[in-house]
mmCIF file of C-alpha atoms in Angstrom:
data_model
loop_
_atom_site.group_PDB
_atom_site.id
_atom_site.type_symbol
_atom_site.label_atom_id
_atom_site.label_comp_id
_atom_site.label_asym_id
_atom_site.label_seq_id
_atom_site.Cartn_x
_atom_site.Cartn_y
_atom_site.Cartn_z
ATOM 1 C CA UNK Q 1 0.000 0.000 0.000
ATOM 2 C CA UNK Q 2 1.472 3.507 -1.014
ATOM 3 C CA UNK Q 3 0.258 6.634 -0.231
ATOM 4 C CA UNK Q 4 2.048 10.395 -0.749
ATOM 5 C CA UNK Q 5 1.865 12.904 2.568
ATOM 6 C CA UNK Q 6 2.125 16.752 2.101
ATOM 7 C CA UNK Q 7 3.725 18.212 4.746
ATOM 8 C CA UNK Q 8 2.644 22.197 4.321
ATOM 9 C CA UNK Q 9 3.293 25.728 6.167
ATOM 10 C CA UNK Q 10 3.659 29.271 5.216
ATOM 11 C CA UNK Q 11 7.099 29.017 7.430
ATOM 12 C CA UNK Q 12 9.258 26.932 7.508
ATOM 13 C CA UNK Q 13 7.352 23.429 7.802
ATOM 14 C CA UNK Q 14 9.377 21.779 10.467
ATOM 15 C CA UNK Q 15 6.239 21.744 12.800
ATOM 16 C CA UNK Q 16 4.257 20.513 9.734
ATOM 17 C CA UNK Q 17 6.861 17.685 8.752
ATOM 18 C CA UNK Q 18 8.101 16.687 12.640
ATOM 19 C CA UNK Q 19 4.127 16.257 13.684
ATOM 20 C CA UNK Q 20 3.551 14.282 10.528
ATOM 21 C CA UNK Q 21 6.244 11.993 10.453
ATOM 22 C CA UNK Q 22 5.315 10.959 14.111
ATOM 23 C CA UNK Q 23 2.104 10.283 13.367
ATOM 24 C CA UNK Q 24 2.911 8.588 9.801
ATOM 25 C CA UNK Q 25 5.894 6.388 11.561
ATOM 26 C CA UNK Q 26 2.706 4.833 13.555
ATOM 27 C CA UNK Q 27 1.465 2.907 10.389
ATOM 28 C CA UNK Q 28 4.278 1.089 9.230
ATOM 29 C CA UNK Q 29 2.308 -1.400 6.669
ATOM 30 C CA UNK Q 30 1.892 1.920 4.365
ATOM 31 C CA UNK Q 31 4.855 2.608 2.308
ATOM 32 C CA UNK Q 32 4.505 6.776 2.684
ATOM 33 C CA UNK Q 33 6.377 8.918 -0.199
ATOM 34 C CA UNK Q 34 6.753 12.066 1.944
ATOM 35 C CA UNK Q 35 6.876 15.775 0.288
ATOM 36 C CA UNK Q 36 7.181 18.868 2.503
ATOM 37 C CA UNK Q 37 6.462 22.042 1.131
ATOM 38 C CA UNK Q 38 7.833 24.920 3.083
ATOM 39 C CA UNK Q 39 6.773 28.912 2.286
ATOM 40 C CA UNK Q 40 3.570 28.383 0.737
ATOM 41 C CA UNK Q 41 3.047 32.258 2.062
ATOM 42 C CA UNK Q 42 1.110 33.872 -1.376
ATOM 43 C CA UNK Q 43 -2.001 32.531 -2.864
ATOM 44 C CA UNK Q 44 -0.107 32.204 -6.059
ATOM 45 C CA UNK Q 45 2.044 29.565 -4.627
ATOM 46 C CA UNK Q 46 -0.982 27.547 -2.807
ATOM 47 C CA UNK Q 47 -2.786 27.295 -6.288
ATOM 48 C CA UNK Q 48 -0.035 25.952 -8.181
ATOM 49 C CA UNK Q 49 0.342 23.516 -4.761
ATOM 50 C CA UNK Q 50 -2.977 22.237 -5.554
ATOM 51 C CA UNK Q 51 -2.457 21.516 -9.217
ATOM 52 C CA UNK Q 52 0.734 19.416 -7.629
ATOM 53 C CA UNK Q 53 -1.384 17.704 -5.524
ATOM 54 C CA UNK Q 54 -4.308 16.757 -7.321
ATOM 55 C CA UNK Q 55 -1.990 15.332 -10.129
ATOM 56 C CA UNK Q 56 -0.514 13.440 -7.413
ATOM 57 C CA UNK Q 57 -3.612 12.102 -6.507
ATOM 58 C CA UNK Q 58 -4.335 11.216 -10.459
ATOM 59 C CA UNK Q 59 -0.614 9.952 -10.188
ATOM 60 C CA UNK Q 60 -1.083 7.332 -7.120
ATOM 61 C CA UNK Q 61 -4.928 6.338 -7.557
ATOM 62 C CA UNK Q 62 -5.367 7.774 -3.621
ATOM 63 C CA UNK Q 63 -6.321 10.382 -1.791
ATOM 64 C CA UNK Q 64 -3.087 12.342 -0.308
ATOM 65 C CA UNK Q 65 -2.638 13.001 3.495
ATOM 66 C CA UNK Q 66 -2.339 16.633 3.716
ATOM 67 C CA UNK Q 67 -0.793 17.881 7.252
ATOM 68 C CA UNK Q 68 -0.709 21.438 7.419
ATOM 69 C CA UNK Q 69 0.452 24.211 9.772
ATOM 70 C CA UNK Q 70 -1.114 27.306 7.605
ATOM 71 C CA UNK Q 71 -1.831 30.349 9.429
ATOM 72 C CA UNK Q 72 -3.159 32.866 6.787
ATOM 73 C CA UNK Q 73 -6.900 32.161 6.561
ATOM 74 C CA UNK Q 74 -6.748 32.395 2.976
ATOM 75 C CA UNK Q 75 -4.124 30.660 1.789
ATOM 76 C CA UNK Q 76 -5.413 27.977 3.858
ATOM 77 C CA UNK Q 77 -9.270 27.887 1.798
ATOM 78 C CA UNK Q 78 -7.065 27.302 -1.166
ATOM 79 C CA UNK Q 79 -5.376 24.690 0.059
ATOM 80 C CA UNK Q 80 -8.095 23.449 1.353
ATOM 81 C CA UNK Q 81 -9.777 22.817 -2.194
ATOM 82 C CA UNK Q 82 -7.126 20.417 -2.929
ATOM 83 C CA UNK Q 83 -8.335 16.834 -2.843
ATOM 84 C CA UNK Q 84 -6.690 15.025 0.100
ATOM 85 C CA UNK Q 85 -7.272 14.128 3.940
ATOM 86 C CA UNK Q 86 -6.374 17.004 5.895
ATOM 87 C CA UNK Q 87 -4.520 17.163 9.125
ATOM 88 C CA UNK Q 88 -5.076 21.244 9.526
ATOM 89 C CA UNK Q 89 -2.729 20.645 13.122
ATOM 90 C CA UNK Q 90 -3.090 24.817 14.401
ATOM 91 C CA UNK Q 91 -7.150 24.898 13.617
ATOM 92 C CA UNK Q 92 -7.279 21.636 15.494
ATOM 93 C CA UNK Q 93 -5.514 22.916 18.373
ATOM 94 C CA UNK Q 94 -5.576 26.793 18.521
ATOM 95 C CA UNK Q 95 -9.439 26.960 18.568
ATOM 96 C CA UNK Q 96 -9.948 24.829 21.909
ATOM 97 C CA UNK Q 97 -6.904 26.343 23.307
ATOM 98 C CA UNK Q 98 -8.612 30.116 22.440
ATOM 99 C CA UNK Q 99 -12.211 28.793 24.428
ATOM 100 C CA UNK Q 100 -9.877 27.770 27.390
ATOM 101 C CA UNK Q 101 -7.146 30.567 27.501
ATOM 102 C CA UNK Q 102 -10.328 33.355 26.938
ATOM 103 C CA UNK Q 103 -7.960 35.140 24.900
ATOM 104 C CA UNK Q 104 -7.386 35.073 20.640
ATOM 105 C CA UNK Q 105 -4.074 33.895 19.002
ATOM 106 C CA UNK Q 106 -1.464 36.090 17.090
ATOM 107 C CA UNK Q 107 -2.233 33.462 14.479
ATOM 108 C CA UNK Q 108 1.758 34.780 13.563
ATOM 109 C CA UNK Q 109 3.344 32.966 10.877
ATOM 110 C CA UNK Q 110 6.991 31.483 11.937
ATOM 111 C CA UNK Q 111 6.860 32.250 15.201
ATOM 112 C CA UNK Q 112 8.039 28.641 16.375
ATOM 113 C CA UNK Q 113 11.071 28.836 14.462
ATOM 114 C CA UNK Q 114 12.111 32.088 14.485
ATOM 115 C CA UNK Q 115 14.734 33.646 16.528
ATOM 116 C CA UNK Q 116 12.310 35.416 18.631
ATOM 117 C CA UNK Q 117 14.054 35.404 21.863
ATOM 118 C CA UNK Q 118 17.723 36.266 21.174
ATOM 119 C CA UNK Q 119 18.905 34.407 24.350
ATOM 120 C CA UNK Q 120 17.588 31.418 23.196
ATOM 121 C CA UNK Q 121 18.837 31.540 19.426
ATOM 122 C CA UNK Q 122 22.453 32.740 20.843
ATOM 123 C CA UNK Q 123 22.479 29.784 23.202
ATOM 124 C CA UNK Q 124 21.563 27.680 20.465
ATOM 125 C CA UNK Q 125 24.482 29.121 18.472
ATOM 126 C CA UNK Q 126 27.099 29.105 21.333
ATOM 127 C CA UNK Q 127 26.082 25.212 22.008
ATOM 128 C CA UNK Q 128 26.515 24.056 18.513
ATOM 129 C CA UNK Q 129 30.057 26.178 18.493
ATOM 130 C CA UNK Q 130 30.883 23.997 21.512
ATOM 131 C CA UNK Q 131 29.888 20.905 20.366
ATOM 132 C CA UNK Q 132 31.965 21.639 16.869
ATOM 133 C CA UNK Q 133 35.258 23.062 19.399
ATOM 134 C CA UNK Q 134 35.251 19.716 21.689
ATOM 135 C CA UNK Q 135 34.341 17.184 18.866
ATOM 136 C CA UNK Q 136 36.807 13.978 19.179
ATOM 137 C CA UNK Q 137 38.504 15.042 21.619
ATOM 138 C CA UNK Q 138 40.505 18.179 19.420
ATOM 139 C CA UNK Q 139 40.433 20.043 22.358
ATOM 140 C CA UNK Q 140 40.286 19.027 26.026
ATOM 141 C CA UNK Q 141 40.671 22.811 27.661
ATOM 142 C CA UNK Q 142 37.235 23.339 27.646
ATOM 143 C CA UNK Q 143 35.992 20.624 29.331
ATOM 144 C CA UNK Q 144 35.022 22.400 32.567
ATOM 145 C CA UNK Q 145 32.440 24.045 30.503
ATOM 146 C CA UNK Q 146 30.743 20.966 29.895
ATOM 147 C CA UNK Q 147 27.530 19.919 30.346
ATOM 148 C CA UNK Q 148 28.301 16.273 29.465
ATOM 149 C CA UNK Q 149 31.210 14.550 27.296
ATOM 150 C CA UNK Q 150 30.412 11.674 25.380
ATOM 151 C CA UNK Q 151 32.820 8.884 25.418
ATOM 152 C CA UNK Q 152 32.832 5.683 23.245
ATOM 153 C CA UNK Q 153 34.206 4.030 20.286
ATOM 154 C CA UNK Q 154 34.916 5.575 17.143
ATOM 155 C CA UNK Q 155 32.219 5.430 14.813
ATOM 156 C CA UNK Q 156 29.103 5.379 17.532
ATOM 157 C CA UNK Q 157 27.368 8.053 17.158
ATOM 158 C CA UNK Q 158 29.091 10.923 19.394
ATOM 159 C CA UNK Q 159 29.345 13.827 17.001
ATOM 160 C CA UNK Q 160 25.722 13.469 15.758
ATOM 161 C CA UNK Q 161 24.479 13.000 19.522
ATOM 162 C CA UNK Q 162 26.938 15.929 20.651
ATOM 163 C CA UNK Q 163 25.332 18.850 17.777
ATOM 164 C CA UNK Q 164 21.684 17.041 18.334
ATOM 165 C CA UNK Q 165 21.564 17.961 22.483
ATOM 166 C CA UNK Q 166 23.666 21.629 21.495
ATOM 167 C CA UNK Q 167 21.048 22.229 18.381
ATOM 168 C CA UNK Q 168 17.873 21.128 20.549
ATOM 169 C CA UNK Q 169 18.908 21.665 24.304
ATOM 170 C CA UNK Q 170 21.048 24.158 24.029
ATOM 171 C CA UNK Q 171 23.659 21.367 26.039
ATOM 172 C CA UNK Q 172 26.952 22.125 25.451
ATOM 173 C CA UNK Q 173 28.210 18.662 24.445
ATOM 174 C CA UNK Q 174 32.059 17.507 24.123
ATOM 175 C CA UNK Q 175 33.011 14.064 23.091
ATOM 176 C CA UNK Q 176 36.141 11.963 23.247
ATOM 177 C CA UNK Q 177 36.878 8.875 21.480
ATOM 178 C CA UNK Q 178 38.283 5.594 23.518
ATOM 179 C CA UNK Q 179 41.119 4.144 21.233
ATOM 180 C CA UNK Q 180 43.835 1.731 21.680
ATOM 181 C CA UNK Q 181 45.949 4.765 22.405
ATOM 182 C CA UNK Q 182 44.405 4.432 26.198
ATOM 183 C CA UNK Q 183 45.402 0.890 26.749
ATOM 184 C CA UNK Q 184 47.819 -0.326 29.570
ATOM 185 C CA UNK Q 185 50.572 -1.721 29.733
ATOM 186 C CA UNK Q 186 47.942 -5.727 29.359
ATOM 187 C CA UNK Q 187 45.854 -4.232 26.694
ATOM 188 C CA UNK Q 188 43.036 -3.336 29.654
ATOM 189 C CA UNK Q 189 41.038 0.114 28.045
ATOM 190 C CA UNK Q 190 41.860 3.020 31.065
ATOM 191 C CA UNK Q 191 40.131 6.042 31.232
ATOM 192 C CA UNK Q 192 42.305 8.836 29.663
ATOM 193 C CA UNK Q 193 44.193 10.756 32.339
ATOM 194 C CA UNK Q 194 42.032 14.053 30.498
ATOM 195 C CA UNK Q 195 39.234 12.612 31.568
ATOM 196 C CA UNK Q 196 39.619 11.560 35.138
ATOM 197 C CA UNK Q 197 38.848 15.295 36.403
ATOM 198 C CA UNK Q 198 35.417 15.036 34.866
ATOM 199 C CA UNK Q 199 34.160 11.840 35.703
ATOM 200 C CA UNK Q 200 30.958 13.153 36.857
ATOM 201 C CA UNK Q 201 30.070 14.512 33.673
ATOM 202 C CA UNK Q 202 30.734 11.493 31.693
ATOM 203 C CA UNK Q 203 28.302 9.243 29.366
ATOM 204 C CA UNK Q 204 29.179 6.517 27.237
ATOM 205 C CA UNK Q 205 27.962 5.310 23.971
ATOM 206 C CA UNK Q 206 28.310 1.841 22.569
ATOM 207 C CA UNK Q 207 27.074 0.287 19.855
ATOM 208 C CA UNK Q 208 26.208 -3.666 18.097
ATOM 209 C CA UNK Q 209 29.854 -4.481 17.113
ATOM 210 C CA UNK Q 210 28.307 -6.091 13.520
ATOM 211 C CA UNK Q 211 27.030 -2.748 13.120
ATOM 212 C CA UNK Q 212 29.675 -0.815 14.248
ATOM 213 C CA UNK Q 213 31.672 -2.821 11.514
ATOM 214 C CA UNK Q 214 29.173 -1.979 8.802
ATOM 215 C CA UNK Q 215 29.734 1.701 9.769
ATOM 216 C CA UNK Q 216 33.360 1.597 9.407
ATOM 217 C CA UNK Q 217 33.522 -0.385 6.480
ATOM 218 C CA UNK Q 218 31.926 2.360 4.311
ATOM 219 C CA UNK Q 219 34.647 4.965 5.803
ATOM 220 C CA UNK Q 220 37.554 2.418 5.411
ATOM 221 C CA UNK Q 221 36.682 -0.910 3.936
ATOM 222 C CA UNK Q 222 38.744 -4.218 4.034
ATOM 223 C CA UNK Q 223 40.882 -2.439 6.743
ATOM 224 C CA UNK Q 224 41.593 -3.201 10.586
ATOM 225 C CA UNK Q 225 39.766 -0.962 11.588
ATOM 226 C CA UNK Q 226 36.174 -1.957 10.599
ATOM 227 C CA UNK Q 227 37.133 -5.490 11.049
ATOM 228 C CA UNK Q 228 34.816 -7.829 13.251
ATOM 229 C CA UNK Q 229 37.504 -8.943 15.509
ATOM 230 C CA UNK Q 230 38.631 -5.285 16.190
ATOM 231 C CA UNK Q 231 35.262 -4.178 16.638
ATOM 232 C CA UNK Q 232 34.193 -6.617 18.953
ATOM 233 C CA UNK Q 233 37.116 -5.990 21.239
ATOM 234 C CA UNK Q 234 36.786 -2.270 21.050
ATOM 235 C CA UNK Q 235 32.846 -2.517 22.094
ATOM 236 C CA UNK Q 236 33.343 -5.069 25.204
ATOM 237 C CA UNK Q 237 36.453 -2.920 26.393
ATOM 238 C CA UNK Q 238 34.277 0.188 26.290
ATOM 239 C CA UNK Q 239 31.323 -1.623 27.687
ATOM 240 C CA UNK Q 240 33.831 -3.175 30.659
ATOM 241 C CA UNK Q 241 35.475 0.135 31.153
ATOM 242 C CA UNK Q 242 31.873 1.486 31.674
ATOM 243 C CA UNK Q 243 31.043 -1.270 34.238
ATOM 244 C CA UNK Q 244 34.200 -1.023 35.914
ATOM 245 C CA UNK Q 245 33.584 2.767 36.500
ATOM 246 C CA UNK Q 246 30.017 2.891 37.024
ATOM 247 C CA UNK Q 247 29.579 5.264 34.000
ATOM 248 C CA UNK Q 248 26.155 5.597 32.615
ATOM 249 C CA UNK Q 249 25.718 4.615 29.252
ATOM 250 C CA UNK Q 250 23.282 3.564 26.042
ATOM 251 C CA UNK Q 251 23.610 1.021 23.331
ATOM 252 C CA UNK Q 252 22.760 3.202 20.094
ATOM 253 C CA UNK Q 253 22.885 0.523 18.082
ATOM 254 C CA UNK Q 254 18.685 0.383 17.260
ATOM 255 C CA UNK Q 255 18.365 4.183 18.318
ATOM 256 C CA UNK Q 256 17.677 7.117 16.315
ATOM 257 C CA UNK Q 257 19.756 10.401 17.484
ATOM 258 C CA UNK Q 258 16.515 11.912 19.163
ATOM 259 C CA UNK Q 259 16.213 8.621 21.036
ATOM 260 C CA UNK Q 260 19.659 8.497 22.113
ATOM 261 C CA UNK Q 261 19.625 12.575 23.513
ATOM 262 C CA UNK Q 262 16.409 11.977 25.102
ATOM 263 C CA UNK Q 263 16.814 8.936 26.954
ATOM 264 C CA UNK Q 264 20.495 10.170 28.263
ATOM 265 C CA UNK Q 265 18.559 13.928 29.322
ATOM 266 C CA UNK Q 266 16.288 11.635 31.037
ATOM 267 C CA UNK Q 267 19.049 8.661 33.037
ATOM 268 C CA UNK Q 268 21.785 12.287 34.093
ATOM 269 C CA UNK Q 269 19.178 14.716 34.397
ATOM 270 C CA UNK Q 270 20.636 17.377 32.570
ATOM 271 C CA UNK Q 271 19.114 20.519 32.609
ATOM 272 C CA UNK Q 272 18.023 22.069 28.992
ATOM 273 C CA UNK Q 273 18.588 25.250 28.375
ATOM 274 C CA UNK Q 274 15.366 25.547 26.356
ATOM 275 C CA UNK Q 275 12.543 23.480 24.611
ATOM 276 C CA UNK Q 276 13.121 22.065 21.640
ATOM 277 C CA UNK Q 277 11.824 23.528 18.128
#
């Protein structure tokens, strides 16, 4: 079964596309060709949207599932002659939130997204500058700045994680990778002498070693490096080195990014900065 989803606002149609895709990810039998369509902000643009959409439906031999976040009343009544099942998500929820709050909304378009308060968008910035400063472990000077440092393998999904909680959270994120480089004298993983101030702040990440060889192998294939044997070792010495120092830490292996940030906010109780967008 295949069905296409519009994802539609007059901004910039992350609301639009994030609510969608959590709703659409709940019906996984449907094979979903998603579209978003960001700026539909002049009535010239939302009639040629609905030419694109009823050809679409011509196209698939379905109705499409239209999720929209329109604010301009009439943009929206042209939209809303396109043939489709609409999801209008602010009408939905603006009107019952208007009866209970006694007041009207700005109905203002962007104002999720925009930069609005500048505290918030610099933090955002300054976070994501972080992240980018201590990624790897380039730099280790900053690390009483830290709101957490990542540690793991290479390969597991630390830089992602690290500009996911600065670009979201506003957590300023470091990460440092565990190599062979930190092995005694018997090939037992220690925890880099860098590191040992900030224990407190520490989380690990580890990951499937099958997977973790897949990853590599694209970066460096037929190599050392992304073979199973070295994988495997890498992830249990991690994992043990974990153990051994009660460090809290997440497989990431079956986890998307969001998962991963979310679920470690929630185990250290680290304190966002803002909401996420």
């Amino acid at each position: 079964m295949s069905r296409t989803a519009f994802f539609i606002s007059d901004g910039t149609g992350i609301t639009a596309e994030t609510l969608g895709r959590s709703l659409l990810a709940q019906f996984e039998t449907v094979d979903m060709n998603k579209i978003t369509k960001p700026y539909i902000d002049t009535t010239d643009k939302a009639y040629a949207l609905v030419q694109v959409i009823e050809a679409t439906a011509i196209r698939d031999g379905s109705t499409p599932i239209i999720i929209d976040t329109i604010v301009d009343a009439a943009i929206r009544n042209i939209i809303n002659q396109a043939p489709g099942f609409k999801v209008d998500i602010f009408s939905t929820f603006l009107a019952p939130l208007e009866q209970e709050l006694a007041t009207h909304s700005t109905y203002t378009v962007g104002r999720t997204h925009s930069i609005g308060q500048d505290e918030v968008y610099m933090d955002r910035i300054h976070s994501v500058h972080f992240a980018l400063d201590n990624d790897d472990g380039a730099r280790t000077h900053q690390y009483d700045k830290a709101d957490v440092i990542l540690i793991g393998v290479s390969r597991c999904g630390k830089t992602p994680t690290s500009l996911y909680l600065a670009l979201q959270f506003g957590i300023r994120a470091a990460n440092y990778p565990l190599t062979e480089d930190d092995q005694d004298e018997d090939g037992i993983l220690k925890l880099p002498e860098v590191l040992a101030p900030y224990r407190h702040k520490l989380f690990g990440l580890t990951i499937d070693a099958r997977r973790l060889a897949a990853i590599r192998s694209e970066r460096r294939p037929n190599s050392r490096y992304c073979s199973m044997d070295q994988c495997l070792q890498e992830v249990q010495q991690a994992e043990t080195l974990y153990r051994r120092l009660h460090i809290p830490h997440i497989d990431t292996t079956r986890f998307s990014i969001e998962e991963i940030s979310t679920r470690m906010i929630a185990e250290t109780g680290l304190s966002r900065r803002f909401s996420p967008h």
